[in-house]
Amino acid sequence: VANEFALISRYFKRAPRRARLGVGDDCALLDVPTGQSLAISTDMLVAGQHFFPGTDPYRLGRKSLAVNLSDLAACAALPRHALLSLALPEANEAWLAAFSEGFWSLADAWDVELIGGDTTRGPLTISVTIMGEVDARHALRRDAARDGDVLWLSGCTGEAALGLACLQDSHPGSEMSGALSAVLTDEQRRQCLKRLEDPTPRVLLGQNLRGVANSAIDISDGLLADLGHVLQASGLRADIELSQLPCAPALKQVNDQALQRRCLLSGGDDYELLFTASLSMTGRIQDIADALQLPLTRIGTLHKAVGDQIGLIRLHEADGSLFHPQHHGFDHFAVASDQGGERE
Amino acid sequence: VANEFALISRYFKRAPRRARLGVGDDCALLDVPTGQSLAISTDMLVAGQHFFPGTDPYRLGRKSLAVNLSDLAACAALPRHALLSLALPEANEAWLAAFSEGFWSLADAWDVELIGGDTTRGPLTISVTIMGEVDARHALRRDAARDGDVLWLSGCTGEAALGLACLQDSHPGSEMSGALSAVLTDEQRRQCLKRLEDPTPRVLLGQNLRGVANSAIDISDGLLADLGHVLQASGLRADIELSQLPCAPALKQVNDQALQRRCLLSGGDDYELLFTASLSMTGRIQDIADALQLPLTRIGTLHKAVGDQIGLIRLHEADGSLFHPQHHGFDHFAVASDQGGERE
């Protein structure tokens, strides 16, 4: 039976190439190149809260890094180093082998070095801290959106939420028991589950938006909730054209319009980038979309706001009327489901 | 009822003075001065594993930062920034208020800025990542101990383990039910609990050892286990004089010699520094002890080793015989209690 240190060594210890000192000392030591700032972010994933207890460990290893890479992307930073802390109910080697394989598959793809962490017994919890480099003048911040900015969205939202609905659908007593299985093809269902369990961080997009976008955020809590963070930080309000929102084929197939809208606007776990840029950047953004072969869609505009209007999001239907959603986003501690507060 | 974002803001969001960007964006942004490396470390504390579920939240807030400051100390780094991730079973404001008050009391004492983190619902888990600055040439590493180095210990070990034994003692069916309450004074018991729940990271000592010590480690898993890490990393073996080990009054009072030795050698949670230095540094180290009013004690010596001898620790009794301990240190995943393997 391997002990804690042997387990860590076997699956997570690799000699650092870039850091001065990696896994295995009290601290890791790293250098930040002159002119660059260190961008750092951390996310904690808890079994039963962020993922179902039986989730494929390979995908979980990927996702635990992906959600952090997504934060670096939203900041336009170059991924460099990561710390990984794990609480595990038992020293399950098969689980660790698959989890670490998934983690490394994404770490290697983005040239991220694992330089430290912690391992302990406890309810399955994964805490990753990620570090990257960015020239602070080009870092994309939430508080730098401007009056008149165009609001852009990468890819599309809602598939991850639909994937989650599919998983819940397969549990007895669920809200919409069996309804989804009937309308989605196997391929669509697989695609939605992949979006949920193995999201693609938009790292290259973030780096390409340096000097192009004014602000950015990654969509983890849902489009409306995360847009709300940008608006609050920048003191603005927004108009969104609902007809402009890109809609994945699987989502189009859902007959329930309320569910469809909820997935699109408040689903969360999308890890797309929501960014704002002045109108004059439109051509450059379209060039970036072409170069990365990633759809970038204009979905609205931002406007000056004062007082109560700060954070207001108006959702325009094609006929000119306004849509009033019931859910704004995911809040781990909200008591009522619309706790985030309706903004209009 | 406050939602997640309001809770975070109320207790943990403060405008950064040093970092370019703090809590509230996708990433925090910080700069590392030219000539300095970033030292970074992370520790995860899980309820029921690292602390009893009902532990005083103020002390828990302090300890969650203290154990990380201790890692910076062992590396000789200057504390600068921290990230705090919390999984909480419920949004308990009284708990959060006390926890954050404890956290900030230590953060302010060491001028540490909280620049980010994560909050989620889940079994009570605290993950802190700490960052500091150190000239890499002066960082104290585990792999830099040398043949002939004197082994030094700050303060004394064993009180935290005795504090834990006191807490376990008060639970029915414990190993030594009631035995400890009989021998310790109330003041000794309080002191041992304080060592366990509110340890003092040896931050100033670490910084003073720059250019003086060859290597250092903080004692979290127990003196023998942590010394073992230094010996393995440096390819050495050690001789320890048991009569030289400093012994706190409370520990002296314990009649059970096996328990006493176990606390001293394998207790863990001490957060003292174990460091090695060449004999010629003895005077300077005694000066540091005087300046910091912190006892620094010579407890042994390190020697060249090959093959199986690497990592060997010989414990010498006053009469020249060798002591063979049953426990080496704490291992979260060890199945047998002596899983660490006896080294002699």
XYZ file of C-alpha atoms in Angstrom:
688
model
C 0.000 0.000 0.000
C 1.461 3.340 -1.020
C 1.636 6.138 1.508
C 0.726 9.773 0.894
C 4.148 10.837 -0.301
C 4.546 7.886 -2.619
C 1.121 8.575 -4.160
C 1.938 12.221 -4.776
C 5.277 11.349 -6.297
C 3.904 8.658 -8.535
C 1.177 10.690 -10.186
C 1.996 14.341 -9.769
C 5.724 14.869 -9.293
C 7.617 15.882 -12.375
C 10.897 17.755 -12.496
C 10.191 21.396 -13.291
C 11.541 22.803 -16.523
C 10.619 26.440 -15.966
C 10.154 26.900 -12.205
C 13.294 27.095 -10.047
C 11.801 24.614 -7.603
C 8.714 22.425 -8.009
C 6.776 19.802 -6.053
C 8.492 18.487 -2.932
C 9.698 21.441 -0.871
C 7.902 23.748 1.560
C 7.387 26.222 -1.263
C 7.784 26.252 -5.001
C 9.963 29.003 -6.433
C 9.259 30.708 -9.712
C 10.422 33.769 -11.578
C 8.257 36.277 -13.419
C 9.898 37.854 -16.472
C 10.581 41.586 -16.335
C 7.617 43.579 -17.653
C 5.155 40.800 -16.903
C 2.720 40.574 -14.009
C 1.682 37.314 -12.432
C -2.005 36.513 -12.990
C -3.323 34.082 -10.402
C -6.678 32.448 -9.827
C -8.116 29.550 -7.870
C -11.224 27.369 -8.101
C -12.525 24.697 -5.768
C -14.620 21.784 -7.070
C -16.624 19.785 -4.531
C -18.211 16.366 -5.186
C -21.991 16.553 -5.136
C -21.855 20.303 -5.658
C -19.869 20.880 -8.859
C -19.936 17.338 -10.194
C -21.739 14.064 -9.571
C -19.783 11.724 -7.248
C -19.325 9.085 -9.973
C -17.980 11.483 -12.622
C -15.308 10.034 -14.901
C -12.010 10.914 -13.130
C -10.179 11.542 -16.417
C -12.702 14.229 -17.375
C -12.671 15.571 -13.831
C -8.899 15.957 -13.985
C -9.279 17.915 -17.204
C -12.127 20.070 -15.941
C -10.377 20.982 -12.685
C -7.608 22.559 -14.729
C -9.884 23.830 -17.529
C -11.997 26.047 -15.266
C -8.821 27.680 -14.004
C -7.349 28.069 -17.491
C -10.607 29.788 -18.359
C -9.917 32.419 -15.678
C -6.482 33.063 -17.162
C -8.095 33.308 -20.611
C -10.522 35.948 -19.353
C -7.522 37.924 -18.143
C -5.534 37.428 -21.398
C -2.710 35.708 -19.508
C -0.299 33.026 -20.725
C -0.685 29.848 -18.595
C 2.489 28.863 -16.743
C 2.147 27.071 -13.392
C -0.441 25.287 -11.279
C -0.917 23.997 -7.736
C -3.243 21.070 -7.113
C -4.785 20.254 -3.733
C -6.854 17.115 -3.356
C -8.997 15.828 -0.521
C -9.730 12.164 -1.224
C -11.978 9.775 0.715
C -9.477 6.986 0.107
C -6.197 6.346 -1.675
C -7.834 4.872 -4.769
C -5.009 4.327 -7.218
C -7.192 3.663 -10.246
C -9.035 6.930 -9.623
C -5.770 8.829 -9.102
C -4.224 7.346 -12.225
C -7.183 8.410 -14.385
C -7.567 11.810 -12.702
C -3.884 12.634 -13.103
C -3.908 11.438 -16.719
C -6.744 13.867 -17.439
C -5.069 16.677 -15.535
C -1.777 16.205 -17.374
C -3.445 15.910 -20.769
C -4.628 19.500 -20.465
C -1.565 20.734 -18.560
C 0.702 19.459 -21.318
C -1.520 20.909 -24.031
C -1.102 24.369 -22.488
C 2.468 23.892 -21.238
C 1.422 24.300 -17.605
C 3.845 23.071 -14.932
C 2.499 21.535 -11.742
C 4.734 23.016 -9.040
C 3.016 22.059 -5.796
C -0.115 21.220 -3.890
C -1.449 19.228 -1.012
C -3.075 15.826 -0.570
C -5.252 14.845 2.347
C -8.022 12.496 3.313
C -11.495 14.047 3.198
C -14.684 14.406 1.160
C -13.657 14.538 -2.519
C -12.587 18.140 -3.139
C -10.287 19.534 -5.803
C -8.656 22.925 -5.443
C -6.497 24.192 -8.281
C -4.557 27.445 -8.281
C -3.266 28.620 -11.625
C -0.626 31.163 -12.505
C 0.070 32.897 -15.763
C 1.914 35.874 -17.159
C 0.507 39.020 -18.681
C 1.668 42.549 -19.323
C -0.572 44.393 -16.858
C -1.354 47.047 -19.502
C -3.018 44.366 -21.642
C -4.751 42.364 -18.919
C -8.512 42.213 -19.524
C -10.359 43.389 -16.437
C -14.021 43.400 -15.463
C -13.950 47.054 -14.535
C -12.700 48.413 -17.856
C -15.787 48.076 -20.079
C -16.829 51.400 -21.645
C -20.018 53.182 -22.581
C -20.842 52.233 -26.173
C -18.837 48.991 -26.155
C -20.127 46.127 -28.262
C -20.815 42.957 -26.250
C -19.320 39.811 -27.782
C -19.711 36.120 -26.959
C -17.430 33.278 -28.027
C -19.022 29.984 -29.106
C -22.439 29.490 -27.584
C -23.947 29.046 -24.140
C -26.441 26.536 -22.804
C -25.084 23.161 -23.859
C -23.412 22.479 -20.501
C -26.651 23.317 -18.696
C -28.519 21.010 -21.049
C -25.935 18.315 -20.324
C -26.607 18.771 -16.620
C -30.346 18.586 -17.268
C -29.782 15.303 -19.134
C -27.901 13.861 -16.139
C -30.619 15.033 -13.749
C -33.209 13.734 -16.197
C -31.876 10.240 -15.669
C -32.582 10.498 -11.936
C -36.091 9.529 -10.799
C -38.281 12.378 -9.560
C -36.451 14.995 -11.617
C -38.144 18.167 -12.788
C -38.541 17.010 -16.371
C -38.154 13.261 -16.040
C -37.559 11.600 -19.365
C -38.502 14.661 -21.401
C -35.030 15.381 -22.726
C -34.095 11.832 -23.659
C -37.046 11.934 -26.034
C -35.953 14.989 -28.016
C -32.134 14.792 -28.167
C -30.168 12.511 -30.437
C -27.432 10.388 -28.808
C -24.855 12.581 -30.515
C -26.426 15.778 -29.163
C -26.603 14.292 -25.698
C -22.919 13.300 -25.885
C -21.976 16.802 -27.065
C -23.860 18.430 -24.167
C -22.231 16.106 -21.635
C -18.830 16.880 -23.110
C -19.480 20.605 -22.768
C -20.415 20.035 -19.113
C -17.668 17.615 -18.136
C -14.816 18.582 -20.435
C -15.125 22.287 -21.256
C -12.703 24.036 -23.597
C -11.008 27.057 -22.035
C -10.685 29.906 -24.550
C -7.030 30.535 -23.778
C -5.900 31.546 -27.275
C -8.895 33.828 -27.702
C -8.027 35.634 -24.473
C -4.459 36.206 -25.595
C -5.620 37.407 -29.013
C -7.910 39.947 -27.381
C -4.972 41.825 -25.817
C -5.173 45.392 -27.024
C -8.456 44.595 -28.812
C -11.071 44.081 -26.085
C -11.674 46.508 -23.244
C -12.894 43.926 -20.742
C -13.696 40.242 -20.483
C -15.080 37.623 -18.165
C -15.489 33.882 -18.529
C -18.998 32.489 -18.189
C -19.092 30.141 -15.232
C -22.194 31.314 -13.352
C -24.330 31.995 -16.435
C -24.368 34.700 -19.094
C -26.580 37.143 -17.202
C -24.843 36.681 -13.852
C -21.373 37.107 -15.296
C -22.382 40.034 -17.485
C -23.791 41.521 -14.268
C -20.321 41.355 -12.700
C -18.816 43.301 -15.607
C -21.596 45.904 -15.517
C -21.321 46.380 -11.757
C -17.538 46.671 -11.873
C -17.643 49.083 -14.827
C -20.722 51.067 -13.740
C -22.702 50.332 -16.907
C -25.969 48.748 -18.151
C -26.538 46.505 -21.175
C -28.995 45.776 -23.972
C -28.993 42.244 -25.374
C -30.711 41.192 -28.604
C -32.093 37.728 -27.839
C -32.360 36.883 -31.534
C -28.586 37.360 -31.836
C -27.712 34.799 -29.158
C -26.108 31.788 -30.831
C -28.078 28.628 -30.133
C -26.559 25.147 -30.404
C -28.524 22.537 -32.417
C -29.305 20.500 -29.304
C -30.774 23.536 -27.609
C -32.876 24.405 -30.677
C -34.400 20.953 -30.472
C -35.754 21.547 -26.957
C -39.441 22.371 -27.271
C -39.635 23.905 -23.821
C -38.850 27.589 -24.473
C -38.465 28.381 -20.755
C -35.807 25.659 -20.389
C -34.105 26.815 -23.573
C -33.897 30.433 -22.400
C -32.759 29.343 -18.947
C -29.920 27.289 -20.422
C -28.848 30.121 -22.738
C -28.981 32.923 -20.206
C -28.400 31.379 -16.788
C -27.013 27.921 -17.393
C -23.463 28.382 -16.263
C -20.445 26.098 -16.724
C -20.096 27.380 -20.296
C -16.511 28.703 -20.022
C -17.031 30.862 -23.060
C -15.612 34.380 -23.013
C -17.950 37.343 -22.789
C -16.006 40.430 -23.807
C -16.562 44.045 -24.738
C -14.789 46.124 -27.353
C -15.275 49.439 -29.073
C -17.132 49.304 -32.387
C -13.919 50.173 -34.272
C -12.455 46.783 -33.297
C -15.177 44.815 -35.110
C -12.989 43.944 -38.105
C -10.084 42.775 -35.976
C -12.415 40.624 -33.888
C -13.839 39.021 -37.016
C -10.262 38.295 -38.135
C -9.563 36.622 -34.788
C -12.710 34.503 -35.175
C -11.487 33.383 -38.604
C -7.947 32.675 -37.406
C -9.104 30.623 -34.409
C -12.061 29.067 -36.266
C -14.185 30.057 -33.291
C -17.518 31.868 -33.734
C -17.508 35.310 -32.096
C -20.961 36.892 -32.018
C -22.164 40.425 -31.311
C -25.013 40.013 -28.844
C -25.566 43.518 -27.499
C -24.239 46.875 -26.400
C -23.211 48.555 -23.156
C -24.355 51.960 -21.978
C -23.653 54.562 -19.357
C -25.694 54.118 -16.189
C -26.248 55.786 -12.858
C -27.666 54.592 -9.543
C -30.139 51.715 -9.804
C -29.505 51.411 -13.532
C -25.969 50.108 -12.966
C -26.031 46.392 -13.685
C -29.365 46.552 -15.503
C -29.673 44.073 -18.395
C -32.487 44.598 -20.925
C -33.286 41.480 -22.956
C -34.910 42.474 -26.258
C -37.183 40.095 -28.167
C -37.244 40.291 -31.962
C -40.659 42.034 -31.781
C -39.248 44.792 -29.586
C -40.794 43.586 -26.318
C -38.674 42.836 -23.236
C -38.094 39.364 -21.820
C -38.024 38.971 -18.005
C -36.104 35.886 -16.895
C -36.821 34.073 -13.637
C -33.249 32.937 -13.034
C -30.104 34.968 -13.258
C -27.348 32.568 -12.409
C -25.966 30.082 -10.018
C -25.420 31.117 -6.412
C -24.115 28.463 -4.031
C -25.671 30.121 -1.014
C -28.830 31.667 -2.398
C -31.961 30.537 -0.588
C -34.518 31.487 -3.219
C -33.752 30.503 -6.799
C -34.023 34.112 -7.999
C -31.847 35.376 -5.164
C -29.559 37.180 -7.584
C -32.314 39.760 -7.919
C -34.119 40.701 -11.080
C -32.468 43.646 -12.665
C -35.392 44.765 -14.824
C -30.165 36.517 3.345
C -26.875 37.414 1.758
C -25.846 35.663 -1.418
C -22.414 34.242 -2.160
C -20.992 37.412 -3.632
C -22.277 39.607 -0.840
C -20.761 37.253 1.751
C -17.386 37.295 0.070
C -17.427 41.056 -0.215
C -18.469 41.635 3.357
C -15.795 39.560 5.021
C -12.947 39.124 2.626
C -12.848 41.911 0.060
C -10.414 44.699 0.779
C -8.860 47.056 -1.731
C -5.331 45.856 -2.476
C -2.463 48.169 -1.555
C 0.331 46.179 -3.146
C -1.247 43.915 -5.766
C -2.318 45.523 -9.061
C -5.676 43.766 -8.860
C -7.204 41.910 -5.919
C -10.416 40.040 -5.079
C -13.246 40.386 -7.582
C -11.870 39.696 -11.065
C -11.143 36.459 -12.910
C -7.539 36.687 -11.793
C -5.549 38.747 -9.353
C -2.517 40.540 -10.761
C 0.685 41.028 -8.852
C 4.244 42.090 -9.553
C 7.406 40.460 -8.276
C 10.326 42.871 -7.702
C 13.391 42.421 -9.893
C 15.863 40.002 -8.321
C 13.189 38.293 -6.245
C 11.538 34.942 -6.911
C 7.975 34.164 -5.974
C 7.711 31.506 -3.253
C 4.315 29.825 -3.265
C 2.733 27.124 -1.149
C -0.717 25.748 -0.426
C -2.343 23.784 2.384
C -5.805 22.293 2.642
C -7.515 21.858 6.028
C -10.498 19.500 6.207
C -12.984 19.343 9.090
C -12.745 16.052 10.982
C -9.286 15.462 9.543
C -7.178 18.479 10.502
C -9.485 19.955 13.123
C -12.538 18.958 15.148
C -15.811 20.153 13.542
C -16.634 22.484 16.460
C -13.230 24.232 16.518
C -13.347 27.940 17.397
C -13.622 29.691 13.989
C -11.413 32.612 15.055
C -8.553 30.234 15.827
C -9.290 28.253 12.678
C -9.000 31.433 10.613
C -5.605 32.107 12.184
C -4.363 28.540 11.806
C -5.379 28.275 8.150
C -3.035 31.169 7.394
C -0.407 30.208 10.001
C 0.342 26.799 8.498
C 0.968 28.486 5.161
C 3.096 31.258 6.676
C 5.116 28.448 8.225
C 5.900 27.116 4.742
C 7.139 30.548 3.670
C 9.207 30.715 6.855
C 10.859 27.390 6.035
C 11.787 28.867 2.669
C 13.024 32.182 4.170
C 10.495 34.148 2.121
C 8.788 37.441 2.954
C 4.979 36.943 3.119
C 3.065 39.016 0.565
C -0.214 37.647 -0.795
C -2.772 34.936 -0.101
C -5.729 33.222 -1.769
C -8.471 31.717 0.385
C -10.909 29.043 -0.832
C -13.704 27.921 1.450
C -16.225 25.117 1.162
C -18.935 25.762 3.743
C -21.906 23.563 4.681
C -24.048 26.698 5.064
C -23.746 30.460 4.880
C -23.307 30.904 8.640
C -22.571 34.578 9.126
C -21.450 34.299 12.757
C -18.953 31.615 11.776
C -17.725 33.649 8.785
C -17.371 36.795 10.881
C -15.232 35.005 13.493
C -13.228 33.028 10.921
C -12.438 36.124 8.866
C -11.533 38.097 12.012
C -9.002 35.389 12.899
C -7.682 35.209 9.353
C -7.216 38.975 9.138
C -5.606 39.215 12.570
C -2.696 37.136 11.316
C -2.750 38.529 7.767
C -2.446 42.068 9.127
C 0.289 41.067 11.549
C 2.396 39.821 8.640
C 1.222 42.378 6.075
C -0.314 39.696 3.865
C -2.860 40.833 1.257
C -5.809 38.598 0.408
C -6.053 38.858 -3.374
C -8.529 36.159 -4.331
C -10.149 32.830 -3.645
C -13.325 30.873 -4.053
C -16.390 30.162 -1.939
C -18.687 27.211 -2.405
C -21.091 25.017 -0.531
C -19.632 21.716 0.663
C -18.142 19.873 3.636
C -16.110 22.429 5.637
C -12.761 22.706 3.842
C -10.243 25.525 3.877
C -7.611 25.869 1.186
C -5.095 28.697 1.479
C -2.402 29.498 -1.053
C 0.321 31.847 0.100
C 2.865 33.834 -1.866
C 6.038 35.498 -0.719
C 9.253 36.934 -2.073
C 12.769 35.628 -1.704
C 16.067 36.003 -3.504
C 16.388 32.487 -4.908
C 20.055 32.368 -3.848
C 18.977 32.640 -0.206
C 15.904 30.429 -0.283
C 16.196 27.563 2.200
C 15.633 24.261 0.454
C 15.237 20.718 1.682
C 17.859 19.398 -0.681
C 20.721 21.657 0.391
C 21.722 20.151 3.759
C 25.389 19.123 3.904
C 27.503 16.404 5.444
C 28.608 17.617 8.876
C 25.773 20.159 9.273
C 24.501 20.771 12.776
C 20.767 20.078 13.166
C 18.850 22.865 14.916
C 15.304 23.101 16.245
C 13.382 26.257 17.113
C 11.207 26.254 20.239
C 10.084 22.785 21.193
C 7.944 20.027 19.746
C 5.172 17.923 21.260
C 2.837 20.435 22.874
C 0.429 20.477 19.909
C 0.295 16.670 19.947
C -0.363 16.772 23.681
C -3.127 19.324 23.036
C -4.668 16.922 20.537
C -4.358 14.086 23.055
C -6.193 16.277 25.603
C -9.048 16.852 23.139
C -9.219 13.133 22.314
C -8.948 12.393 26.026
C -12.252 14.174 26.576
C -13.976 11.797 24.129
C -15.311 8.543 25.613
C -13.478 5.399 24.568
C -10.230 7.219 23.847
C -6.860 5.498 24.099
C -5.935 7.131 27.399
C -9.315 8.231 28.703
C -8.982 10.696 31.559
C -5.273 10.067 32.097
C -4.089 13.458 30.873
C -6.632 15.586 32.683
C -5.224 14.154 35.888
C -1.617 15.219 35.310
C -1.789 18.578 33.494
C -2.593 21.891 35.147
C -5.332 24.017 33.522
C -2.643 26.431 32.346
C -0.592 23.640 30.749
C -3.689 22.281 29.055
C -4.545 25.749 27.685
C -0.980 26.189 26.437
C -1.049 22.835 24.629
C -4.420 23.642 23.015
C -3.089 27.014 21.905
C -0.083 25.336 20.311
C -2.467 22.998 18.465
C -5.123 25.511 17.435
C -3.165 28.742 17.120
C 0.412 27.887 16.151
C 3.061 30.588 15.721
C 4.736 30.506 12.311
C 8.475 31.221 12.623
C 8.496 33.797 9.844
C 11.172 36.115 11.254
C 13.418 33.195 12.081
C 13.209 31.965 8.492
C 14.189 35.368 7.144
C 17.057 35.654 9.636
C 18.425 32.294 8.511
C 19.093 33.580 4.982
C 22.774 33.050 4.298
C 23.132 31.305 7.674
C 21.336 27.963 7.372
C 21.921 25.497 4.552
C 18.456 23.971 4.601
C 15.208 24.141 6.539
C 11.790 22.551 6.840
C 8.828 23.346 9.052
C 7.585 20.560 11.305
C 4.029 19.735 10.340
C 4.116 15.924 10.102
C 6.400 15.375 13.108
C 10.099 15.888 13.763
C 11.243 12.488 12.467
C 9.024 12.519 9.383
C 10.038 16.041 8.370
C 13.703 15.430 9.103
C 13.332 12.368 6.899
C 12.239 14.619 4.005
C 15.398 16.741 4.377
C 17.639 13.684 4.589
C 16.041 12.035 1.558
C 16.247 15.231 -0.494
C 19.849 15.878 0.531
C 21.074 12.262 0.491
C 22.168 12.248 4.132
C 21.586 10.454 7.477
C 21.301 11.970 10.967
C 22.223 11.371 14.586
C 19.963 12.927 17.220
C 20.811 13.237 20.919
C 17.510 12.607 22.695
C 18.751 14.313 25.855
C 19.210 17.528 23.855
C 15.582 17.679 22.650
C 13.860 20.589 24.379
C 10.859 19.406 26.382
C 8.012 21.708 27.387
C 6.918 21.640 31.067
C 3.556 20.069 30.195
C 5.293 17.247 28.361
C 7.714 16.666 31.256
C 4.722 16.158 33.507
C 3.391 13.247 31.449
C 4.377 10.065 33.242
C 3.883 7.899 30.170
C 7.338 7.927 28.527
C 6.034 6.325 25.323
C 3.453 9.115 24.900
C 6.070 11.733 25.748
C 8.496 10.438 23.136
C 5.720 10.066 20.588
C 4.670 13.690 21.069
C 8.268 14.953 20.841
C 9.317 12.929 17.818
C 6.178 12.231 15.798
C 3.511 14.592 17.092
C 3.196 16.935 14.195
C 1.421 20.296 13.980
C 4.387 21.939 15.742
C 5.248 24.500 13.041
C 8.715 24.915 14.468
C 11.620 25.185 12.057
C 14.079 22.346 11.768
C 17.192 23.665 10.048
C 20.760 22.693 9.342
C 23.853 24.879 9.287
C 27.586 24.390 9.270
C 29.277 24.406 12.670
C 30.910 27.769 11.909
C 27.455 29.441 12.001
C 26.839 28.476 15.635
C 27.633 31.921 17.018
C 25.410 33.699 14.496
C 22.547 31.325 15.231
C 22.876 31.973 18.957
C 22.748 35.719 18.187
C 19.548 35.191 16.198
C 18.043 33.247 19.120
C 18.856 36.150 21.428
C 17.519 38.785 19.042
C 14.229 36.953 18.468
C 13.997 35.705 22.065
C 13.321 32.276 20.616
C 15.204 29.199 21.864
C 17.259 27.553 19.100
C 18.666 24.200 20.137
C 21.333 21.931 18.658
C 19.767 18.487 18.591
C 22.042 16.494 16.319
C 24.287 16.244 13.296
C 23.972 15.174 9.663
C 26.278 12.777 7.854
C 27.090 11.483 4.428
C 25.089 8.403 3.459
C 24.784 5.939 0.619
C 22.076 3.501 -0.429
C 19.845 2.287 2.392
C 21.536 4.622 4.847
C 19.998 7.690 3.172
C 17.238 8.940 5.424
C 18.438 6.925 8.420
C 17.845 8.650 11.765
C 19.713 7.295 14.820
C 18.171 8.364 18.129
C 20.802 8.253 20.878
C 19.845 7.831 24.538
C 22.031 9.472 27.193
C 23.502 6.052 28.052
C 24.662 5.505 24.494
C 21.947 3.003 23.511
C 19.633 3.573 20.544
C 15.907 4.305 20.812
C 13.583 2.701 18.253
C 10.312 4.609 17.857
C 7.087 2.939 16.786
C 5.697 5.978 14.959
C 7.477 8.239 12.535
C 4.874 10.778 11.567
C 1.473 11.476 10.293
C 0.425 9.974 6.977
C -3.108 10.648 5.810
C -3.253 7.514 3.716
C -1.099 5.056 5.644
C -2.943 1.871 6.510
C -0.660 0.655 9.281
C 0.369 3.209 11.885
C 4.053 2.594 11.232
C 3.597 2.827 7.495
C 6.371 5.410 7.177
C 8.783 2.561 7.705
C 11.289 2.315 10.488
C 14.594 3.658 9.379
C 16.782 1.878 11.922
